[in-house]
mmCIF file of C-alpha atoms in Angstrom:
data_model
loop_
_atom_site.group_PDB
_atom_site.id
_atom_site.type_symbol
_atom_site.label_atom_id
_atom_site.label_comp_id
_atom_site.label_asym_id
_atom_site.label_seq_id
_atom_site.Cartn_x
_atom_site.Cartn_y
_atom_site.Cartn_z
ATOM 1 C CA UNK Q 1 14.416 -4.216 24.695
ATOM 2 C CA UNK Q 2 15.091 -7.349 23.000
ATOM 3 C CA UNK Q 3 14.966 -7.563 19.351
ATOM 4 C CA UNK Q 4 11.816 -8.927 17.718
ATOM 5 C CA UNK Q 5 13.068 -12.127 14.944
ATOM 6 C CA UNK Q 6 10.991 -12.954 12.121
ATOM 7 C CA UNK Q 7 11.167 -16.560 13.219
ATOM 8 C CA UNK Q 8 9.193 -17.207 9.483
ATOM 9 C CA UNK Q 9 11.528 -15.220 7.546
ATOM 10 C CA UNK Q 10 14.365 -16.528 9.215
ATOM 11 C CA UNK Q 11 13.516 -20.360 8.364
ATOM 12 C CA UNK Q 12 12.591 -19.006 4.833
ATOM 13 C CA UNK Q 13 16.174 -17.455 4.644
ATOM 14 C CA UNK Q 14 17.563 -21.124 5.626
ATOM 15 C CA UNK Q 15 15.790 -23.175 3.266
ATOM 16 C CA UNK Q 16 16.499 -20.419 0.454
ATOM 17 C CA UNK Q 17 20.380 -21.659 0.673
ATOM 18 C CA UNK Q 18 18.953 -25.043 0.047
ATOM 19 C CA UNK Q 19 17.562 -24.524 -2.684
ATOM 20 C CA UNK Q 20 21.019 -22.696 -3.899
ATOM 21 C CA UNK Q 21 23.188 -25.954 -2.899
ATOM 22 C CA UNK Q 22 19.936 -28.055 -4.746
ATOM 23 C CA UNK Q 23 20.643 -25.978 -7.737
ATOM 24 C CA UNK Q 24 24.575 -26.220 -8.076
ATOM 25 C CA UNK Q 25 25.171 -29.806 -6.320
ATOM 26 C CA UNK Q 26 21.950 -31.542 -5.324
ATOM 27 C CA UNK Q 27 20.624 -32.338 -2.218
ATOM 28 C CA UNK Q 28 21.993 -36.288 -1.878
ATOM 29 C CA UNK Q 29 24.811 -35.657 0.870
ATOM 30 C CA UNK Q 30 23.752 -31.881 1.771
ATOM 31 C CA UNK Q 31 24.065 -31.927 5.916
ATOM 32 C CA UNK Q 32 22.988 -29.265 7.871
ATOM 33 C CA UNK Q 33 26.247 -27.660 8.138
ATOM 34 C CA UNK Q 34 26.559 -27.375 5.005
ATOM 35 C CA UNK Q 35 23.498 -25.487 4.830
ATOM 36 C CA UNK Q 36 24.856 -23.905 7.576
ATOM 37 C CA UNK Q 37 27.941 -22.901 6.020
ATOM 38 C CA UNK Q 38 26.042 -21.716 2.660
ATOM 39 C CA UNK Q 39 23.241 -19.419 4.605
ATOM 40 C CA UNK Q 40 26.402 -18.319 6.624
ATOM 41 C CA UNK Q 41 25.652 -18.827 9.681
ATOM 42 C CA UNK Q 42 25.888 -21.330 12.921
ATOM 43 C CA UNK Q 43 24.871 -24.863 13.063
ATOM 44 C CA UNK Q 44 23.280 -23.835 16.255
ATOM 45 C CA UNK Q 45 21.135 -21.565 14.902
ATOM 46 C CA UNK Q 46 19.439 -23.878 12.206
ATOM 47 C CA UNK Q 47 19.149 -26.173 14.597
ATOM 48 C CA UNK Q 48 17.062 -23.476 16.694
ATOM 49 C CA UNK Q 49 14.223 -23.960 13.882
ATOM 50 C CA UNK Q 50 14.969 -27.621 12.224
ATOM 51 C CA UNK Q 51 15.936 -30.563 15.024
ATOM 52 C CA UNK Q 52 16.887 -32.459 11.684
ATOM 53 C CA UNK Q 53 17.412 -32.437 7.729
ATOM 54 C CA UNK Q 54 14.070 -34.092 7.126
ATOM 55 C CA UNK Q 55 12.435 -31.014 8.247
ATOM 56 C CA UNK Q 56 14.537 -28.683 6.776
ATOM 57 C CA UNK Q 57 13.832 -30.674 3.393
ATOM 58 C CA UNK Q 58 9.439 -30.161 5.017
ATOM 59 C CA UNK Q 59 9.663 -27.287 4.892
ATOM 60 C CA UNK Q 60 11.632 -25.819 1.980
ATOM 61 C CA UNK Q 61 9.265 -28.139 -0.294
ATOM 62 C CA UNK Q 62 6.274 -26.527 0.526
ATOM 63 C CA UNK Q 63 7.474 -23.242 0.674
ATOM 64 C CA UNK Q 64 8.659 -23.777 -2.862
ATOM 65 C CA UNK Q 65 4.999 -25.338 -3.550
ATOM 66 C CA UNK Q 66 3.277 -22.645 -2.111
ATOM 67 C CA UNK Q 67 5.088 -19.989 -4.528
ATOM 68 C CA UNK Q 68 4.458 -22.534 -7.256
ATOM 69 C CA UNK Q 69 0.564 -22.190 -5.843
ATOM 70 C CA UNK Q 70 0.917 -18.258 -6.028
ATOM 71 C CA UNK Q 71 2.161 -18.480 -9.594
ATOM 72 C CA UNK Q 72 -0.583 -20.652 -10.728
ATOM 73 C CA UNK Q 73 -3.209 -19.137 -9.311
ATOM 74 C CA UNK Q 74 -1.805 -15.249 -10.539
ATOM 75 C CA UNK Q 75 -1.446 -16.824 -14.410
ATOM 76 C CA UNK Q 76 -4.777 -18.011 -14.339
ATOM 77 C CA UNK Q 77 -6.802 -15.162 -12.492
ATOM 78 C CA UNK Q 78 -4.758 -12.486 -14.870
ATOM 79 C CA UNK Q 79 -6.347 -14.001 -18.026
ATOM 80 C CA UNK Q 80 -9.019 -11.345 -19.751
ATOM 81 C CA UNK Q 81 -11.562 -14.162 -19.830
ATOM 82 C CA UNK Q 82 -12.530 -17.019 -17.926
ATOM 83 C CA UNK Q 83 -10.331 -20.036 -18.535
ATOM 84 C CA UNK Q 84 -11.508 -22.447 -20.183
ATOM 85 C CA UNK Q 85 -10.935 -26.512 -18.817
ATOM 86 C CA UNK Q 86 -7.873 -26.949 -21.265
ATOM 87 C CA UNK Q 87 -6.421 -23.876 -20.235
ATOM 88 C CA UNK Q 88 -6.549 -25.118 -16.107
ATOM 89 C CA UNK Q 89 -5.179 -28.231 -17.114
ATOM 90 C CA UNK Q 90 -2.345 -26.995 -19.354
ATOM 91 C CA UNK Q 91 -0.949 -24.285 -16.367
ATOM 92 C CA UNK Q 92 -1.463 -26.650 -13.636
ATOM 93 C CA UNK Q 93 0.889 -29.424 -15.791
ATOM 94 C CA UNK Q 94 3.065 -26.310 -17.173
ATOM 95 C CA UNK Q 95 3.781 -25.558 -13.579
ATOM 96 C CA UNK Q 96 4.572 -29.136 -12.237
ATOM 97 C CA UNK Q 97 7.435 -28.754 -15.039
ATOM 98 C CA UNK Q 98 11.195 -27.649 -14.036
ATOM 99 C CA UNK Q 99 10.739 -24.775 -16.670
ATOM 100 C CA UNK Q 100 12.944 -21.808 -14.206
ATOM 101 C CA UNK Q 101 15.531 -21.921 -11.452
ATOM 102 C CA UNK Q 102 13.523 -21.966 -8.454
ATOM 103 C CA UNK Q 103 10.983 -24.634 -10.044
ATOM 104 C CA UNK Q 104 14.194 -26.644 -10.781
ATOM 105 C CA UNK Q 105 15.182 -26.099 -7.262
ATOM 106 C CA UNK Q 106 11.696 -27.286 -5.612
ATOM 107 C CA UNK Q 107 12.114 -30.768 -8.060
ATOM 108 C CA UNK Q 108 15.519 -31.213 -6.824
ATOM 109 C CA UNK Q 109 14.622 -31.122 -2.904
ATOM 110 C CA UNK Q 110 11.378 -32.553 -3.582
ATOM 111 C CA UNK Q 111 13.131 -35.776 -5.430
ATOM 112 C CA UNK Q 112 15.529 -35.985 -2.132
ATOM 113 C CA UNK Q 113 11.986 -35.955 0.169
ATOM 114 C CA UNK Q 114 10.505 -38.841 -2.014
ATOM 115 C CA UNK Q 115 13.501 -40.814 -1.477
ATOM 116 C CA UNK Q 116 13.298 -40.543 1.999
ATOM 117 C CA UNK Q 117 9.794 -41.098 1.940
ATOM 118 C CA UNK Q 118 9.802 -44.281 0.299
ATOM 119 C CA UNK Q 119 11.458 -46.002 3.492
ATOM 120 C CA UNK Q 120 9.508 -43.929 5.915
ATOM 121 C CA UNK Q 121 5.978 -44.546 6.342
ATOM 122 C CA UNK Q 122 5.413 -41.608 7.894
ATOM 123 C CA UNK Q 123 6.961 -39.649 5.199
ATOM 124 C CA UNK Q 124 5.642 -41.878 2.661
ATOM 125 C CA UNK Q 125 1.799 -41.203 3.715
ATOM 126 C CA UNK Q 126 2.019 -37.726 3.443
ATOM 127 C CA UNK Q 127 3.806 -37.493 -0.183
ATOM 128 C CA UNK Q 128 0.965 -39.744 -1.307
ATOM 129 C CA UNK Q 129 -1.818 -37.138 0.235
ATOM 130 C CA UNK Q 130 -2.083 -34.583 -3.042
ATOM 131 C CA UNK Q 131 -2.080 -37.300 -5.696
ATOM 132 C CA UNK Q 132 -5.468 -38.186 -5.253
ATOM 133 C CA UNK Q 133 -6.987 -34.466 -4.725
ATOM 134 C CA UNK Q 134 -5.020 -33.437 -8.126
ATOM 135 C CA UNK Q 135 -6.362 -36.511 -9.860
ATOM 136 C CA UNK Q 136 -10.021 -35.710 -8.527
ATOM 137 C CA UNK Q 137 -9.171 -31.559 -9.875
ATOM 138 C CA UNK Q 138 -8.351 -32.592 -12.820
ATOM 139 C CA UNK Q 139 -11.258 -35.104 -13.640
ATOM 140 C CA UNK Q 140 -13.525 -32.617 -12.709
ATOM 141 C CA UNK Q 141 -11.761 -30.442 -15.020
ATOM 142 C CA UNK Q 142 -12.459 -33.020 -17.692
ATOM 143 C CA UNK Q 143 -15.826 -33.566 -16.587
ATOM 144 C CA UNK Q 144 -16.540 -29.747 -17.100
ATOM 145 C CA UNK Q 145 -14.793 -29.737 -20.844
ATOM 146 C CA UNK Q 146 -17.361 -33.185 -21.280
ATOM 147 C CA UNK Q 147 -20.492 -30.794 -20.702
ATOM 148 C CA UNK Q 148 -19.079 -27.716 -22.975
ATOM 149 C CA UNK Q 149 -18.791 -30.512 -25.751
ATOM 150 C CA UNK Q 150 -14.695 -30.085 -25.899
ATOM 151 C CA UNK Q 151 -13.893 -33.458 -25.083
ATOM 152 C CA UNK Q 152 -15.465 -36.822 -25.526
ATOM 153 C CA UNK Q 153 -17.511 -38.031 -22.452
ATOM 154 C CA UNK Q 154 -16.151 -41.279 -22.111
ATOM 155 C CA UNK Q 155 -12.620 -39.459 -22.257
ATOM 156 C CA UNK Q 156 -13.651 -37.673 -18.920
ATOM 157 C CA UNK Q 157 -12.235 -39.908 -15.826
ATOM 158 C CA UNK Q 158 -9.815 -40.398 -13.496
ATOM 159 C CA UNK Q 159 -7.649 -42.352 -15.744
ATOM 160 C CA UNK Q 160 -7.207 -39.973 -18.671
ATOM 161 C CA UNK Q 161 -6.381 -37.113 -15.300
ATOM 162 C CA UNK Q 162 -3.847 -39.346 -14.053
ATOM 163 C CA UNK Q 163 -2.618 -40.055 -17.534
ATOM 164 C CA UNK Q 164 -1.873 -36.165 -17.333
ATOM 165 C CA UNK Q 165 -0.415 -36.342 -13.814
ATOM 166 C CA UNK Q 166 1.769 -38.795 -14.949
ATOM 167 C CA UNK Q 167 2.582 -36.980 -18.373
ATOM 168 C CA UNK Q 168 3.949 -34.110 -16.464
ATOM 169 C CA UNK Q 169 5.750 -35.639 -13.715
ATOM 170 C CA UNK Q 170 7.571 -37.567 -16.476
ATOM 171 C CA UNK Q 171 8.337 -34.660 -18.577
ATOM 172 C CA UNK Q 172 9.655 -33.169 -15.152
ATOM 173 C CA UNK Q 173 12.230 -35.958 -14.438
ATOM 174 C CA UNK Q 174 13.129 -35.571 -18.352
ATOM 175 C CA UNK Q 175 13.483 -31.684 -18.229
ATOM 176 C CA UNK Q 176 15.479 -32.078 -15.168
ATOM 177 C CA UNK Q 177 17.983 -34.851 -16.875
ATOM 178 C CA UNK Q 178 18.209 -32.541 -20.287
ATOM 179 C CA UNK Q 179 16.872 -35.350 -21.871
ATOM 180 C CA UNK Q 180 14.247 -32.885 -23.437
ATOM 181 C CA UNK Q 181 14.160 -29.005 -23.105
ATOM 182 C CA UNK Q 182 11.612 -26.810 -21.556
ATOM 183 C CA UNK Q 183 10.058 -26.149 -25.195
ATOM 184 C CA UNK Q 184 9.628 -29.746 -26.271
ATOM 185 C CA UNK Q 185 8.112 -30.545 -22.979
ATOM 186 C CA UNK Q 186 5.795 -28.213 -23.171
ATOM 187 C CA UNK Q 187 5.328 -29.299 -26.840
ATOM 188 C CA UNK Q 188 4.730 -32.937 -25.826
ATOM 189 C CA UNK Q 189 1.903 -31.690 -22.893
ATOM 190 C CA UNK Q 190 0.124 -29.669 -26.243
ATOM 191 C CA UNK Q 191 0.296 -33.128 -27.652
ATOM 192 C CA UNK Q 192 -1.504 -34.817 -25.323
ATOM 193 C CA UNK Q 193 -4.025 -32.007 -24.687
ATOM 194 C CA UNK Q 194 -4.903 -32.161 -28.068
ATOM 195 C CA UNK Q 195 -5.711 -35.787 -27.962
ATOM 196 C CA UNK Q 196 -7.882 -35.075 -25.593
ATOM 197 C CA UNK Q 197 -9.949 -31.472 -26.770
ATOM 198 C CA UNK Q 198 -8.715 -31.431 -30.368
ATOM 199 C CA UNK Q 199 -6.097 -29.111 -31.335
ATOM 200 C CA UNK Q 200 -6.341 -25.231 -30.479
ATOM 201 C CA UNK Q 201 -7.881 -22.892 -33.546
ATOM 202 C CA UNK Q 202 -5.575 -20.025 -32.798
ATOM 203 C CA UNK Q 203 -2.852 -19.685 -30.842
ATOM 204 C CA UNK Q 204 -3.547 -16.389 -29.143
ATOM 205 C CA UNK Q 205 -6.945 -16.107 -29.330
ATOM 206 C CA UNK Q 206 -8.103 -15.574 -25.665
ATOM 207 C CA UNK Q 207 -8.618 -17.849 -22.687
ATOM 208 C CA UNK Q 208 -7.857 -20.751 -24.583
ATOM 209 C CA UNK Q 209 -4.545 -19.777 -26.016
ATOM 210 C CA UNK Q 210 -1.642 -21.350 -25.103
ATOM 211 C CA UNK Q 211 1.185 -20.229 -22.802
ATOM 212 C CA UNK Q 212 4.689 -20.973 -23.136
ATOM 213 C CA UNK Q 213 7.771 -20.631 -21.633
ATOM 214 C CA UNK Q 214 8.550 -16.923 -21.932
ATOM 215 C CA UNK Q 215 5.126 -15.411 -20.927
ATOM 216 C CA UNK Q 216 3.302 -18.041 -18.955
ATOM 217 C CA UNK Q 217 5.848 -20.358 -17.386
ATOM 218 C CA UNK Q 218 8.848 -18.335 -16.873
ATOM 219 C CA UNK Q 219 7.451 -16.071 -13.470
ATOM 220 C CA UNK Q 220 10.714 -15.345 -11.838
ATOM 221 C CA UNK Q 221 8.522 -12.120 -10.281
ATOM 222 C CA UNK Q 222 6.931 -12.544 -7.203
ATOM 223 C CA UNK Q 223 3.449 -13.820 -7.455
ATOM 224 C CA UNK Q 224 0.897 -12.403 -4.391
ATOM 225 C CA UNK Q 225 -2.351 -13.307 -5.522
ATOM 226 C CA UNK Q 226 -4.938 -13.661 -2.220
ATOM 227 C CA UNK Q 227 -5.758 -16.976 -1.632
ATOM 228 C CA UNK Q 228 -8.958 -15.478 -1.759
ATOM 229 C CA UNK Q 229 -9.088 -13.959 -5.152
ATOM 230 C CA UNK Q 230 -11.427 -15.431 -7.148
ATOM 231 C CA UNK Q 231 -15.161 -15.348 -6.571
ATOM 232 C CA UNK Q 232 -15.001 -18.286 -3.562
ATOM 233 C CA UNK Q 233 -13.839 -21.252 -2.599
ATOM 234 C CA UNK Q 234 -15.339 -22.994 -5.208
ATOM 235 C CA UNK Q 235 -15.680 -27.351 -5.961
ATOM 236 C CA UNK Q 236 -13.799 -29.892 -7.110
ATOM 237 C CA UNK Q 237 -14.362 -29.325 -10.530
ATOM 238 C CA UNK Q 238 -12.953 -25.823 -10.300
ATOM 239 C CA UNK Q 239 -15.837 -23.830 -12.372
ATOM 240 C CA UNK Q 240 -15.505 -20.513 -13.585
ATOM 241 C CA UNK Q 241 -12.971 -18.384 -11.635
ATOM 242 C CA UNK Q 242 -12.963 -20.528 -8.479
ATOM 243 C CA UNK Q 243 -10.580 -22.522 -10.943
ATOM 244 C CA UNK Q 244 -7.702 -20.040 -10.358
ATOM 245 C CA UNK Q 245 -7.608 -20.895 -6.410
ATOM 246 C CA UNK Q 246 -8.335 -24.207 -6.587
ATOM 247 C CA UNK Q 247 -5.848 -25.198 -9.173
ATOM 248 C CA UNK Q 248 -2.879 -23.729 -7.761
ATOM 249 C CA UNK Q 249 -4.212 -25.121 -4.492
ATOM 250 C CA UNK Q 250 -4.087 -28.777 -6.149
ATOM 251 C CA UNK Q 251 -1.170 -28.689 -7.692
ATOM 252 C CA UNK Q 252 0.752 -28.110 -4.426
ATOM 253 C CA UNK Q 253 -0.665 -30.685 -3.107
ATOM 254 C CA UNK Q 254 0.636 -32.912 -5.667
ATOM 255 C CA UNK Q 255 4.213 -31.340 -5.475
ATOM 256 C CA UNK Q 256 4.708 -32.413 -2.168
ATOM 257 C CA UNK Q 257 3.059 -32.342 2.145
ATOM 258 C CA UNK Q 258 2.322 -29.287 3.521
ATOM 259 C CA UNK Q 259 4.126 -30.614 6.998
ATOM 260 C CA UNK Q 260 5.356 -27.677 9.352
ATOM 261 C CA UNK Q 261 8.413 -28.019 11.855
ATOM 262 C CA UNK Q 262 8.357 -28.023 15.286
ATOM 263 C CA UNK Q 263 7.785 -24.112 16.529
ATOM 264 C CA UNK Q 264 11.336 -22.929 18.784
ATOM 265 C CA UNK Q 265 11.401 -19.755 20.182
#
């Protein structure tokens, strides 16, 4: 009888020594032999499950941005009470930040997709798809904080979330070049958060306290929170513990498509 492959492990196993040659060299110049060579095993056989690089590159990115997902969502739906809108807005940005290996890793290969996409259209069109949904999240977000009274009404819009968006993206990039460390990153997102809701009372002090590197960032362990794990699928602006799902589910977007490669069997 023939043996049964785990086609989904197998092309999970392959983009996994990406991520090891983004880490240590990059992705600029990476071929798929060399992938080939670093999963050890043949050409042929990566070529079984990715006709090309650009869908190797697919499909690593969002399996890295679905683990980022996991993580977000399992930070947020572990917290004793419900989170409040800062707290959604500061582990969504914390976790678009290169502040571990394997975030580091999904930057890297997602940086070598948007250069590709730039010139491709195609490519191009579907890296633009998350911006918008995160910007909408995170507005709503605001929105919500507007109607609690912790954060000026005319602060709540699309241009103070993309403000944010852009914050963090930036302080990736920076992170990345070790122009600033994970610490002052995180430092200069506080900054800007308290612009907008005022600064914290007490770090520590439940739902609202903050979460740095070493207890809220930092998730090397594996993160397996059901999709469905808060109480529904919830609206845009994330309410109560819908906010869990839903952020993580943004944020991925954001990171990068959600493209799959062509089935072989």
């Amino acid at each position: 009888m023939p043996k049964k492959v785990d086609h989904e492990a197998r092309r999970q196993e392959i983009s996994a020594a990406l991520w090891r040659l983004a880490n240590t060299r990059g992705v600029d110049g990476v071929s798929l032999r060399d992938v080939a060579t670093e999963a050890g095993i043949s050409l042929g056989r990566i070529q079984h499950y990715f006709r090309n690089r650009d869908e190797l590159l697919l499909f690593a990115l969002r399996h890295i941005n679905h683990q980022a997902t996991e993580r977000i969502r399992q930070r947020l739906q572990a917290l004793e009470e419900e989170p409040t809108p800062r707290t959604v807005l500061r582990v969504c940005c914390a976790g678009m930040l290169p502040l571990d290996a394997e975030s580091r890793a999904g930057l890297l290969v997602g940086a070598a997709y948007y250069s590709r996409a730039v010139h491709d259209p195609a490519l191009g069109a579907e890296a633009r798809d998350g911006i918008p949904k995160l910007r909408d999240f995170f507005a709503g977000q605001l929105r919500l904080a507007a109607e609690r009274g912790e954060v000026p009404p005319e602060r709540a819009n699309e241009d103070e979330a993309m403000l944010l968006i852009a914050l963090a993206d930036g302080l990736a990039s920076y992170v990345l070049l070790g122009i600033h460390g994970p610490e002052q990153a995180l430092a200069l997102l506080d900054r800007q958060l308290d612009g907008l809701f005022g600064p914290e009372a007490t770090p520590g002090g439940g739902a609202g306290s903050r979460i740095g590197v070493g207890d809220g960032v930092d998730a090397d362990a594996d993160a397996s929170v059901d999709a469905g794990g808060g109480s529904g699928s919830g609206s845009d602006d994330g309410r109560g513990a819908d906010a869990g799902s839903d952020a993580g589910d943004h944020v991925g977007r954001e990171r990068g498509p959600a493209a799959k490669p062509t089935e072989r069997t």
